[in-house]
Amino acid sequence: MTNRPQVLRTVAALRRAMTPYRKAGRGIALVPTMGALHAGHLKLVAEARKRARRVVVSIFVNPTQFAPTEDFGSYPRTFDADMKALTALKVDAVWAPTVAEMYPEGFATRVAPEGAALAGLEDKFRPHFFGGVATVVSKLFTQVQPDFALFGQKDYQQLRVVTQMAKDLDLPLKVIGIPTVREKDGLALSSRNVYLSQAERAVAPTLHRVLKTSAQRIKRGEPIEMVMEEGASDIRHAGFTLDYLEARHALSLKPVASVKDGPIRLLVAAKIGKTRLIDNLAV
Ligand code: PAF
């Protein structure tokens, strides 16, 4: 019989549980999530297992990274199904604090990331987002004290922000980005895909298709600006409201004019119906 992971709800219980893990050596890997786990998250867990003896998954829908107009209230919460999946993967512990445990009365400190967090991508449309993410992720790192933390490359700007934050704050852990898991038709897995109607789901893979074609064209030497304009037009024609389609330096996320400017990452965010999707691809 497989053991259910221990579920920890308070910082005190988490600390008690982590002490023997740390003493046993060979590492602790943390997979931070907001639950509603899909195959992309489970890949992170499997990769965590390869790197560390103990795997901790956090499940916390973090209110500080949602604007009042966003879907904090309706964000999918599937704790029982999540636990079943994590039990099958032999996860050691699930850190699932309440909002009051994470942000107790009087909480008054925030982490304010700059650099990639102000690249004019997600931050332009969700100005509150990276402050909320950086604050909660720095708390998760301090609480669990992992040797490794694994994040999906689907949230590419988030991965860059968290990697830089860990470096800047001298946090003694390695942040690892894991490639995006996709449906057969290219759609990046996301907990928000459940919001898509059948018709929206049918056009959703357009984003990946445009990224792929654009990356090939830029690699062949076509001008980036023209490729981005045509890609944007294809996305709009498919029925999306486009927030951005951009070619950026893969590390700094600064704008690039040509392939000579360094490794390039294409990033896109667009709304179909009420659902906002993001994706990205290396050139
Ligand atoms: O990517 C997510 O699920 C969240 O932004 C994270 C990293 C768990 C922080 O709440």
PDB file of C-alpha atoms and ligand atoms in Angstrom:
ATOM      1  CA  MET A   1       0.000   0.000   0.000  1.00  0.00           C
ATOM      2  CA  THR A   2       1.281   3.504  -0.831  1.00  0.00           C
ATOM      3  CA  ASN A   3       1.428   5.978   2.034  1.00  0.00           C
ATOM      4  CA  ARG A   4      -0.479   9.235   1.741  1.00  0.00           C
ATOM      5  CA  PRO A   5       1.882  12.268   2.024  1.00  0.00           C
ATOM      6  CA  GLN A   6       1.731  13.964   5.399  1.00  0.00           C
ATOM      7  CA  VAL A   7      -0.392  17.107   5.160  1.00  0.00           C
ATOM      8  CA  LEU A   8       1.052  20.063   7.075  1.00  0.00           C
ATOM      9  CA  ARG A   9      -1.156  23.040   7.846  1.00  0.00           C
ATOM     10  CA  THR A  10       0.956  25.187  10.200  1.00  0.00           C
ATOM     11  CA  VAL A  11       4.487  26.581  10.030  1.00  0.00           C
ATOM     12  CA  ALA A  12       5.252  24.853  13.353  1.00  0.00           C
ATOM     13  CA  ALA A  13       4.132  21.438  12.017  1.00  0.00           C
ATOM     14  CA  LEU A  14       6.088  22.005   8.804  1.00  0.00           C
ATOM     15  CA  ARG A  15       9.284  22.799  10.756  1.00  0.00           C
ATOM     16  CA  ARG A  16       8.871  19.671  12.880  1.00  0.00           C
ATOM     17  CA  ALA A  17       8.402  17.561   9.757  1.00  0.00           C
ATOM     18  CA  MET A  18      11.353  19.072   7.858  1.00  0.00           C
ATOM     19  CA  THR A  19      13.937  18.581  10.644  1.00  0.00           C
ATOM     20  CA  PRO A  20      14.339  14.789  10.191  1.00  0.00           C
ATOM     21  CA  TYR A  21      14.211  15.190   6.379  1.00  0.00           C
ATOM     22  CA  ARG A  22      17.155  17.570   6.584  1.00  0.00           C
ATOM     23  CA  LYS A  23      19.079  15.326   9.000  1.00  0.00           C
ATOM     24  CA  ALA A  24      18.611  12.324   6.693  1.00  0.00           C
ATOM     25  CA  GLY A  25      20.539  14.202   3.961  1.00  0.00           C
ATOM     26  CA  ARG A  26      20.360  13.755   0.154  1.00  0.00           C
ATOM     27  CA  GLY A  27      18.179  16.795  -0.156  1.00  0.00           C
ATOM     28  CA  ILE A  28      14.697  18.261  -0.092  1.00  0.00           C
ATOM     29  CA  ALA A  29      12.996  19.360  -3.314  1.00  0.00           C
ATOM     30  CA  LEU A  30      10.030  21.733  -3.246  1.00  0.00           C
ATOM     31  CA  VAL A  31       7.388  21.971  -5.964  1.00  0.00           C
ATOM     32  CA  PRO A  32       5.357  25.152  -5.315  1.00  0.00           C
ATOM     33  CA  THR A  33       1.805  24.943  -6.719  1.00  0.00           C
ATOM     34  CA  MET A  34      -1.645  26.426  -6.298  1.00  0.00           C
ATOM     35  CA  GLY A  35      -3.186  22.940  -6.606  1.00  0.00           C
ATOM     36  CA  ALA A  36      -5.589  21.896  -9.403  1.00  0.00           C
ATOM     37  CA  LEU A  37      -2.725  19.659 -10.414  1.00  0.00           C
ATOM     38  CA  HIS A  38      -2.310  18.486 -14.008  1.00  0.00           C
ATOM     39  CA  ALA A  39       0.315  16.453 -15.860  1.00  0.00           C
ATOM     40  CA  GLY A  40       2.614  19.521 -15.988  1.00  0.00           C
ATOM     41  CA  HIS A  41       2.753  19.666 -12.169  1.00  0.00           C
ATOM     42  CA  LEU A  42       3.204  15.897 -11.965  1.00  0.00           C
ATOM     43  CA  LYS A  43       6.198  16.170 -14.288  1.00  0.00           C
ATOM     44  CA  LEU A  44       7.705  18.701 -11.837  1.00  0.00           C
ATOM     45  CA  VAL A  45       7.172  16.193  -9.015  1.00  0.00           C
ATOM     46  CA  ALA A  46       8.789  13.380 -11.034  1.00  0.00           C
ATOM     47  CA  GLU A  47      11.777  15.644 -11.806  1.00  0.00           C
ATOM     48  CA  ALA A  48      11.980  16.623  -8.113  1.00  0.00           C
ATOM     49  CA  ARG A  49      12.102  12.950  -7.175  1.00  0.00           C
ATOM     50  CA  LYS A  50      15.160  12.448  -9.433  1.00  0.00           C
ATOM     51  CA  ARG A  51      17.050  15.165  -7.566  1.00  0.00           C
ATOM     52  CA  ALA A  52      16.196  14.772  -3.903  1.00  0.00           C
ATOM     53  CA  ARG A  53      15.368  12.111  -1.357  1.00  0.00           C
ATOM     54  CA  ARG A  54      12.411  14.079   0.002  1.00  0.00           C
ATOM     55  CA  VAL A  55       9.793  15.805  -2.126  1.00  0.00           C
ATOM     56  CA  VAL A  56       7.506  18.469  -0.675  1.00  0.00           C
ATOM     57  CA  VAL A  57       4.629  19.935  -2.717  1.00  0.00           C
ATOM     58  CA  SER A  58       3.040  23.172  -1.555  1.00  0.00           C
ATOM     59  CA  ILE A  59      -0.614  23.759  -2.368  1.00  0.00           C
ATOM     60  CA  PHE A  60      -1.628  27.329  -1.655  1.00  0.00           C
ATOM     61  CA  VAL A  61      -3.876  29.556  -3.759  1.00  0.00           C
ATOM     62  CA  ASN A  62      -2.054  32.795  -3.033  1.00  0.00           C
ATOM     63  CA  PRO A  63      -4.477  35.734  -2.769  1.00  0.00           C
ATOM     64  CA  THR A  64      -1.751  38.386  -3.075  1.00  0.00           C
ATOM     65  CA  GLN A  65      -0.973  37.497  -6.694  1.00  0.00           C
ATOM     66  CA  PHE A  66      -4.582  37.982  -7.846  1.00  0.00           C
ATOM     67  CA  ALA A  67      -6.085  41.413  -8.559  1.00  0.00           C
ATOM     68  CA  PRO A  68      -9.596  41.985  -7.126  1.00  0.00           C
ATOM     69  CA  THR A  69     -10.956  41.615 -10.687  1.00  0.00           C
ATOM     70  CA  GLU A  70      -9.265  38.217 -11.190  1.00  0.00           C
ATOM     71  CA  ASP A  71     -10.316  34.636 -10.472  1.00  0.00           C
ATOM     72  CA  PHE A  72      -9.065  34.050  -6.888  1.00  0.00           C
ATOM     73  CA  GLY A  73     -12.566  33.040  -5.722  1.00  0.00           C
ATOM     74  CA  SER A  74     -13.271  30.712  -8.632  1.00  0.00           C
ATOM     75  CA  TYR A  75      -9.720  29.346  -9.124  1.00  0.00           C
ATOM     76  CA  PRO A  76     -10.127  25.532  -9.307  1.00  0.00           C
ATOM     77  CA  ARG A  77      -9.570  23.822  -5.939  1.00  0.00           C
ATOM     78  CA  THR A  78      -9.282  20.023  -6.214  1.00  0.00           C
ATOM     79  CA  PHE A  79      -7.505  18.995  -3.006  1.00  0.00           C
ATOM     80  CA  ASP A  80      -8.760  15.382  -2.847  1.00  0.00           C
ATOM     81  CA  ALA A  81      -7.798  14.630  -6.452  1.00  0.00           C
ATOM     82  CA  ASP A  82      -4.452  16.405  -5.914  1.00  0.00           C
ATOM     83  CA  MET A  83      -3.743  14.223  -2.865  1.00  0.00           C
ATOM     84  CA  LYS A  84      -4.555  11.072  -4.833  1.00  0.00           C
ATOM     85  CA  ALA A  85      -2.100  12.035  -7.595  1.00  0.00           C
ATOM     86  CA  LEU A  86       0.625  12.999  -5.084  1.00  0.00           C
ATOM     87  CA  THR A  87       0.140   9.744  -3.154  1.00  0.00           C
ATOM     88  CA  ALA A  88       0.676   7.776  -6.373  1.00  0.00           C
ATOM     89  CA  LEU A  89       3.930   9.698  -6.927  1.00  0.00           C
ATOM     90  CA  LYS A  90       5.078   8.939  -3.342  1.00  0.00           C
ATOM     91  CA  VAL A  91       5.388  12.606  -2.375  1.00  0.00           C
ATOM     92  CA  ASP A  92       6.604  12.884   1.227  1.00  0.00           C
ATOM     93  CA  ALA A  93       4.725  15.970   2.405  1.00  0.00           C
ATOM     94  CA  VAL A  94       2.131  18.481   1.272  1.00  0.00           C
ATOM     95  CA  TRP A  95       2.448  21.989   2.692  1.00  0.00           C
ATOM     96  CA  ALA A  96      -1.068  23.409   2.588  1.00  0.00           C
ATOM     97  CA  PRO A  97      -1.357  26.402   4.915  1.00  0.00           C
ATOM     98  CA  THR A  98      -4.490  28.498   5.299  1.00  0.00           C
ATOM     99  CA  VAL A  99      -4.409  32.133   4.159  1.00  0.00           C
ATOM    100  CA  ALA A 100      -4.351  33.187   7.841  1.00  0.00           C
ATOM    101  CA  GLU A 101      -1.314  30.969   8.502  1.00  0.00           C
ATOM    102  CA  MET A 102       0.578  32.402   5.508  1.00  0.00           C
ATOM    103  CA  TYR A 103      -0.489  36.010   6.123  1.00  0.00           C
ATOM    104  CA  PRO A 104      -1.295  36.340   9.816  1.00  0.00           C
ATOM    105  CA  GLU A 105      -2.881  39.457  11.287  1.00  0.00           C
ATOM    106  CA  GLY A 106      -0.333  42.286  11.115  1.00  0.00           C
ATOM    107  CA  PHE A 107       1.588  40.873   8.129  1.00  0.00           C
ATOM    108  CA  ALA A 108       3.385  43.911   6.663  1.00  0.00           C
ATOM    109  CA  THR A 109       6.348  42.857   4.516  1.00  0.00           C
ATOM    110  CA  ARG A 110       6.542  42.426   0.774  1.00  0.00           C
ATOM    111  CA  VAL A 111       9.256  41.465  -1.696  1.00  0.00           C
ATOM    112  CA  ALA A 112       9.352  43.892  -4.639  1.00  0.00           C
ATOM    113  CA  PRO A 113      11.178  42.283  -7.590  1.00  0.00           C
ATOM    114  CA  GLU A 114      12.621  44.426 -10.371  1.00  0.00           C
ATOM    115  CA  GLY A 115      14.561  43.471 -13.524  1.00  0.00           C
ATOM    116  CA  ALA A 116      12.639  40.747 -15.378  1.00  0.00           C
ATOM    117  CA  ALA A 117       9.602  41.500 -13.172  1.00  0.00           C
ATOM    118  CA  LEU A 118       9.315  44.907 -14.888  1.00  0.00           C
ATOM    119  CA  ALA A 119       9.903  43.682 -18.458  1.00  0.00           C
ATOM    120  CA  GLY A 120       6.543  44.991 -19.703  1.00  0.00           C
ATOM    121  CA  LEU A 121       5.041  41.532 -20.264  1.00  0.00           C
ATOM    122  CA  GLU A 122       2.793  39.960 -17.575  1.00  0.00           C
ATOM    123  CA  ASP A 123       3.623  42.879 -15.254  1.00  0.00           C
ATOM    124  CA  LYS A 124       2.008  45.325 -17.713  1.00  0.00           C
ATOM    125  CA  PHE A 125      -1.339  43.483 -17.538  1.00  0.00           C
ATOM    126  CA  ARG A 126      -1.079  42.131 -13.969  1.00  0.00           C
ATOM    127  CA  PRO A 127       0.910  44.816 -12.078  1.00  0.00           C
ATOM    128  CA  HIS A 128       0.289  43.191  -8.668  1.00  0.00           C
ATOM    129  CA  PHE A 129       1.371  39.708  -9.827  1.00  0.00           C
ATOM    130  CA  PHE A 130       5.132  39.442  -9.362  1.00  0.00           C
ATOM    131  CA  GLY A 131       5.125  41.218  -5.999  1.00  0.00           C
ATOM    132  CA  GLY A 132       2.611  38.609  -4.799  1.00  0.00           C
ATOM    133  CA  VAL A 133       4.554  35.717  -6.322  1.00  0.00           C
ATOM    134  CA  ALA A 134       7.959  36.888  -5.034  1.00  0.00           C
ATOM    135  CA  THR A 135       6.584  37.413  -1.526  1.00  0.00           C
ATOM    136  CA  VAL A 136       4.877  34.030  -1.277  1.00  0.00           C
ATOM    137  CA  VAL A 137       7.721  32.123  -2.962  1.00  0.00           C
ATOM    138  CA  SER A 138      10.322  33.694  -0.653  1.00  0.00           C
ATOM    139  CA  LYS A 139       8.116  32.649   2.285  1.00  0.00           C
ATOM    140  CA  LEU A 140       7.796  29.103   0.876  1.00  0.00           C
ATOM    141  CA  PHE A 141      11.590  28.922   0.468  1.00  0.00           C
ATOM    142  CA  THR A 142      12.153  30.120   4.037  1.00  0.00           C
ATOM    143  CA  GLN A 143       9.496  27.816   5.467  1.00  0.00           C
ATOM    144  CA  VAL A 144      10.544  24.597   3.683  1.00  0.00           C
ATOM    145  CA  GLN A 145      14.272  25.415   3.233  1.00  0.00           C
ATOM    146  CA  PRO A 146      14.572  23.169   0.172  1.00  0.00           C
ATOM    147  CA  ASP A 147      17.791  22.368  -1.682  1.00  0.00           C
ATOM    148  CA  PHE A 148      15.927  22.507  -5.000  1.00  0.00           C
ATOM    149  CA  ALA A 149      12.743  24.226  -6.163  1.00  0.00           C
ATOM    150  CA  LEU A 150      11.113  23.268  -9.443  1.00  0.00           C
ATOM    151  CA  PHE A 151       8.959  25.556 -11.582  1.00  0.00           C
ATOM    152  CA  GLY A 152       7.367  25.067 -15.006  1.00  0.00           C
ATOM    153  CA  GLN A 153       8.770  27.017 -17.952  1.00  0.00           C
ATOM    154  CA  LYS A 154       5.188  27.766 -19.012  1.00  0.00           C
ATOM    155  CA  ASP A 155       5.248  30.722 -16.603  1.00  0.00           C
ATOM    156  CA  TYR A 156       8.535  31.850 -18.101  1.00  0.00           C
ATOM    157  CA  GLN A 157       8.677  35.397 -16.701  1.00  0.00           C
ATOM    158  CA  GLN A 158       7.816  34.003 -13.246  1.00  0.00           C
ATOM    159  CA  LEU A 159      10.685  31.495 -13.586  1.00  0.00           C
ATOM    160  CA  ARG A 160      13.123  34.312 -14.436  1.00  0.00           C
ATOM    161  CA  VAL A 161      11.866  36.467 -11.540  1.00  0.00           C
ATOM    162  CA  VAL A 162      12.092  33.659  -8.972  1.00  0.00           C
ATOM    163  CA  THR A 163      15.541  32.560 -10.216  1.00  0.00           C
ATOM    164  CA  GLN A 164      16.854  36.130  -9.881  1.00  0.00           C
ATOM    165  CA  MET A 165      15.207  36.583  -6.487  1.00  0.00           C
ATOM    166  CA  ALA A 166      16.864  33.440  -5.091  1.00  0.00           C
ATOM    167  CA  LYS A 167      20.231  34.687  -6.401  1.00  0.00           C
ATOM    168  CA  ASP A 168      19.808  38.264  -5.159  1.00  0.00           C
ATOM    169  CA  LEU A 169      18.695  37.190  -1.688  1.00  0.00           C
ATOM    170  CA  ASP A 170      21.492  34.561  -1.434  1.00  0.00           C
ATOM    171  CA  LEU A 171      18.952  31.839  -0.794  1.00  0.00           C
ATOM    172  CA  PRO A 172      20.810  28.527  -0.536  1.00  0.00           C
ATOM    173  CA  LEU A 173      18.834  26.558  -3.103  1.00  0.00           C
ATOM    174  CA  LYS A 174      18.825  25.815  -6.813  1.00  0.00           C
ATOM    175  CA  VAL A 175      15.828  26.961  -8.862  1.00  0.00           C
ATOM    176  CA  ILE A 176      15.167  24.577 -11.752  1.00  0.00           C
ATOM    177  CA  GLY A 177      12.892  25.267 -14.749  1.00  0.00           C
ATOM    178  CA  ILE A 178      11.194  22.263 -16.340  1.00  0.00           C
ATOM    179  CA  PRO A 179       9.908  22.287 -19.965  1.00  0.00           C
ATOM    180  CA  THR A 180       6.208  22.860 -20.541  1.00  0.00           C
ATOM    181  CA  VAL A 181       3.961  19.807 -20.883  1.00  0.00           C
ATOM    182  CA  ARG A 182       1.549  20.108 -23.831  1.00  0.00           C
ATOM    183  CA  GLU A 183      -1.580  18.461 -25.127  1.00  0.00           C
ATOM    184  CA  LYS A 184      -1.146  16.533 -28.418  1.00  0.00           C
ATOM    185  CA  ASP A 185      -2.275  19.614 -30.372  1.00  0.00           C
ATOM    186  CA  GLY A 186       0.328  21.847 -28.667  1.00  0.00           C
ATOM    187  CA  LEU A 187      -1.828  23.607 -26.053  1.00  0.00           C
ATOM    188  CA  ALA A 188       0.261  24.178 -22.911  1.00  0.00           C
ATOM    189  CA  LEU A 189      -1.256  22.474 -19.856  1.00  0.00           C
ATOM    190  CA  SER A 190      -2.681  24.973 -17.375  1.00  0.00           C
ATOM    191  CA  SER A 191      -5.094  24.741 -14.452  1.00  0.00           C
ATOM    192  CA  ARG A 192      -7.112  27.475 -16.214  1.00  0.00           C
ATOM    193  CA  ASN A 193      -7.718  25.324 -19.341  1.00  0.00           C
ATOM    194  CA  VAL A 194     -10.815  23.954 -17.557  1.00  0.00           C
ATOM    195  CA  TYR A 195     -12.455  27.363 -18.140  1.00  0.00           C
ATOM    196  CA  LEU A 196     -12.370  26.901 -21.962  1.00  0.00           C
ATOM    197  CA  SER A 197     -15.596  26.103 -23.818  1.00  0.00           C
ATOM    198  CA  GLN A 198     -15.407  23.443 -26.548  1.00  0.00           C
ATOM    199  CA  ALA A 199     -15.153  26.119 -29.257  1.00  0.00           C
ATOM    200  CA  GLU A 200     -12.465  28.058 -27.351  1.00  0.00           C
ATOM    201  CA  ARG A 201     -10.528  24.845 -26.677  1.00  0.00           C
ATOM    202  CA  ALA A 202     -10.503  24.166 -30.443  1.00  0.00           C
ATOM    203  CA  VAL A 203      -8.741  27.466 -31.246  1.00  0.00           C
ATOM    204  CA  ALA A 204      -6.518  27.588 -28.116  1.00  0.00           C
ATOM    205  CA  PRO A 205      -3.573  25.719 -29.790  1.00  0.00           C
ATOM    206  CA  THR A 206      -3.214  28.695 -32.187  1.00  0.00           C
ATOM    207  CA  LEU A 207      -0.890  30.285 -29.624  1.00  0.00           C
ATOM    208  CA  HIS A 208       1.601  27.433 -29.733  1.00  0.00           C
ATOM    209  CA  ARG A 209       1.279  27.135 -33.508  1.00  0.00           C
ATOM    210  CA  VAL A 210       2.119  30.834 -33.971  1.00  0.00           C
ATOM    211  CA  LEU A 211       5.056  30.594 -31.537  1.00  0.00           C
ATOM    212  CA  LYS A 212       6.437  27.588 -33.413  1.00  0.00           C
ATOM    213  CA  THR A 213       6.106  29.157 -36.871  1.00  0.00           C
ATOM    214  CA  SER A 214       7.519  32.482 -35.642  1.00  0.00           C
ATOM    215  CA  ALA A 215      10.528  30.764 -34.021  1.00  0.00           C
ATOM    216  CA  GLN A 216      11.278  28.909 -37.267  1.00  0.00           C
ATOM    217  CA  ARG A 217      11.019  32.112 -39.324  1.00  0.00           C
ATOM    218  CA  ILE A 218      13.288  34.087 -36.958  1.00  0.00           C
ATOM    219  CA  LYS A 219      15.823  31.228 -37.017  1.00  0.00           C
ATOM    220  CA  ARG A 220      15.777  31.409 -40.831  1.00  0.00           C
ATOM    221  CA  GLY A 221      16.739  35.102 -40.554  1.00  0.00           C
ATOM    222  CA  GLU A 222      13.404  36.845 -41.232  1.00  0.00           C
ATOM    223  CA  PRO A 223      13.070  40.247 -39.500  1.00  0.00           C
ATOM    224  CA  ILE A 224      11.759  39.837 -35.952  1.00  0.00           C
ATOM    225  CA  GLU A 225       9.426  42.850 -36.101  1.00  0.00           C
ATOM    226  CA  MET A 226       7.658  41.592 -39.232  1.00  0.00           C
ATOM    227  CA  VAL A 227       7.373  38.032 -37.888  1.00  0.00           C
ATOM    228  CA  MET A 228       5.855  39.336 -34.626  1.00  0.00           C
ATOM    229  CA  GLU A 229       3.357  41.566 -36.473  1.00  0.00           C
ATOM    230  CA  GLU A 230       2.174  38.688 -38.660  1.00  0.00           C
ATOM    231  CA  GLY A 231       1.984  36.327 -35.676  1.00  0.00           C
ATOM    232  CA  ALA A 232      -0.090  38.903 -33.764  1.00  0.00           C
ATOM    233  CA  SER A 233      -2.450  39.209 -36.709  1.00  0.00           C
ATOM    234  CA  ASP A 234      -2.899  35.391 -36.922  1.00  0.00           C
ATOM    235  CA  ILE A 235      -3.717  35.250 -33.183  1.00  0.00           C
ATOM    236  CA  ARG A 236      -6.309  38.052 -33.496  1.00  0.00           C
ATOM    237  CA  HIS A 237      -7.881  36.435 -36.560  1.00  0.00           C
ATOM    238  CA  ALA A 238      -8.354  33.201 -34.587  1.00  0.00           C
ATOM    239  CA  GLY A 239     -10.598  35.186 -32.172  1.00  0.00           C
ATOM    240  CA  PHE A 240      -8.195  36.116 -29.354  1.00  0.00           C
ATOM    241  CA  THR A 241      -7.768  39.485 -27.696  1.00  0.00           C
ATOM    242  CA  LEU A 242      -3.986  39.738 -27.729  1.00  0.00           C
ATOM    243  CA  ASP A 243      -2.148  41.227 -24.745  1.00  0.00           C
ATOM    244  CA  TYR A 244       1.336  40.698 -26.190  1.00  0.00           C
ATOM    245  CA  LEU A 245       3.428  38.637 -28.568  1.00  0.00           C
ATOM    246  CA  GLU A 246       7.062  39.547 -28.018  1.00  0.00           C
ATOM    247  CA  ALA A 247      10.582  38.393 -28.800  1.00  0.00           C
ATOM    248  CA  ARG A 248      12.811  38.953 -25.768  1.00  0.00           C
ATOM    249  CA  HIS A 249      16.277  38.079 -24.511  1.00  0.00           C
ATOM    250  CA  ALA A 250      15.824  34.687 -22.866  1.00  0.00           C
ATOM    251  CA  LEU A 251      17.513  35.736 -19.596  1.00  0.00           C
ATOM    252  CA  SER A 252      17.010  39.485 -19.117  1.00  0.00           C
ATOM    253  CA  LEU A 253      13.653  39.546 -20.982  1.00  0.00           C
ATOM    254  CA  LYS A 254      14.787  42.823 -22.577  1.00  0.00           C
ATOM    255  CA  PRO A 255      13.609  43.526 -26.146  1.00  0.00           C
ATOM    256  CA  VAL A 256      15.790  42.153 -28.949  1.00  0.00           C
ATOM    257  CA  ALA A 257      16.133  43.382 -32.525  1.00  0.00           C
ATOM    258  CA  SER A 258      17.934  40.413 -34.045  1.00  0.00           C
ATOM    259  CA  VAL A 259      19.230  36.911 -33.300  1.00  0.00           C
ATOM    260  CA  LYS A 260      22.635  38.523 -32.724  1.00  0.00           C
ATOM    261  CA  ASP A 261      21.265  40.064 -29.490  1.00  0.00           C
ATOM    262  CA  GLY A 262      21.464  36.697 -27.710  1.00  0.00           C
ATOM    263  CA  PRO A 263      19.249  33.704 -26.972  1.00  0.00           C
ATOM    264  CA  ILE A 264      15.654  34.647 -27.782  1.00  0.00           C
ATOM    265  CA  ARG A 265      12.424  33.590 -26.115  1.00  0.00           C
ATOM    266  CA  LEU A 266       9.058  34.306 -27.706  1.00  0.00           C
ATOM    267  CA  LEU A 267       6.313  35.070 -25.182  1.00  0.00           C
ATOM    268  CA  VAL A 268       2.577  35.421 -25.713  1.00  0.00           C
ATOM    269  CA  ALA A 269      -0.507  36.225 -23.622  1.00  0.00           C
ATOM    270  CA  ALA A 270      -4.016  36.405 -25.058  1.00  0.00           C
ATOM    271  CA  LYS A 271      -7.627  36.099 -23.987  1.00  0.00           C
ATOM    272  CA  ILE A 272     -10.134  33.770 -25.608  1.00  0.00           C
ATOM    273  CA  GLY A 273     -13.616  34.407 -24.223  1.00  0.00           C
ATOM    274  CA  LYS A 274     -13.032  34.963 -20.492  1.00  0.00           C
ATOM    275  CA  THR A 275      -9.885  32.829 -20.287  1.00  0.00           C
ATOM    276  CA  ARG A 276      -6.418  34.346 -20.402  1.00  0.00           C
ATOM    277  CA  LEU A 277      -3.732  31.991 -21.715  1.00  0.00           C
ATOM    278  CA  ILE A 278       0.050  32.427 -21.724  1.00  0.00           C
ATOM    279  CA  ASP A 279       2.758  30.476 -23.510  1.00  0.00           C
ATOM    280  CA  ASN A 280       6.361  30.832 -24.655  1.00  0.00           C
ATOM    281  CA  LEU A 281       8.981  29.110 -26.794  1.00  0.00           C
ATOM    282  CA  ALA A 282      12.746  29.279 -27.337  1.00  0.00           C
ATOM    283  CA  VAL A 283      13.954  30.417 -30.775  1.00  0.00           C
TER     284      VAL A 283
HETATM  285  O1  PAF B   1       2.904  29.143 -10.635  1.00  0.00           O
HETATM  286  C1  PAF B   1       2.172  29.048  -9.629  1.00  0.00           C
HETATM  287  O2  PAF B   1       1.400  28.101  -9.467  1.00  0.00           O
HETATM  288  C2  PAF B   1       2.223  30.146  -8.576  1.00  0.00           C
HETATM  289  O3  PAF B   1       2.466  31.393  -9.147  1.00  0.00           O
HETATM  290  C3  PAF B   1       3.238  29.845  -7.438  1.00  0.00           C
HETATM  291  C4  PAF B   1       4.668  29.792  -7.974  1.00  0.00           C
HETATM  292  C5  PAF B   1       2.894  28.533  -6.759  1.00  0.00           C
HETATM  293  C6  PAF B   1       3.186  30.960  -6.387  1.00  0.00           C
HETATM  294  O4  PAF B   1       1.934  31.077  -5.812  1.00  0.00           O
END
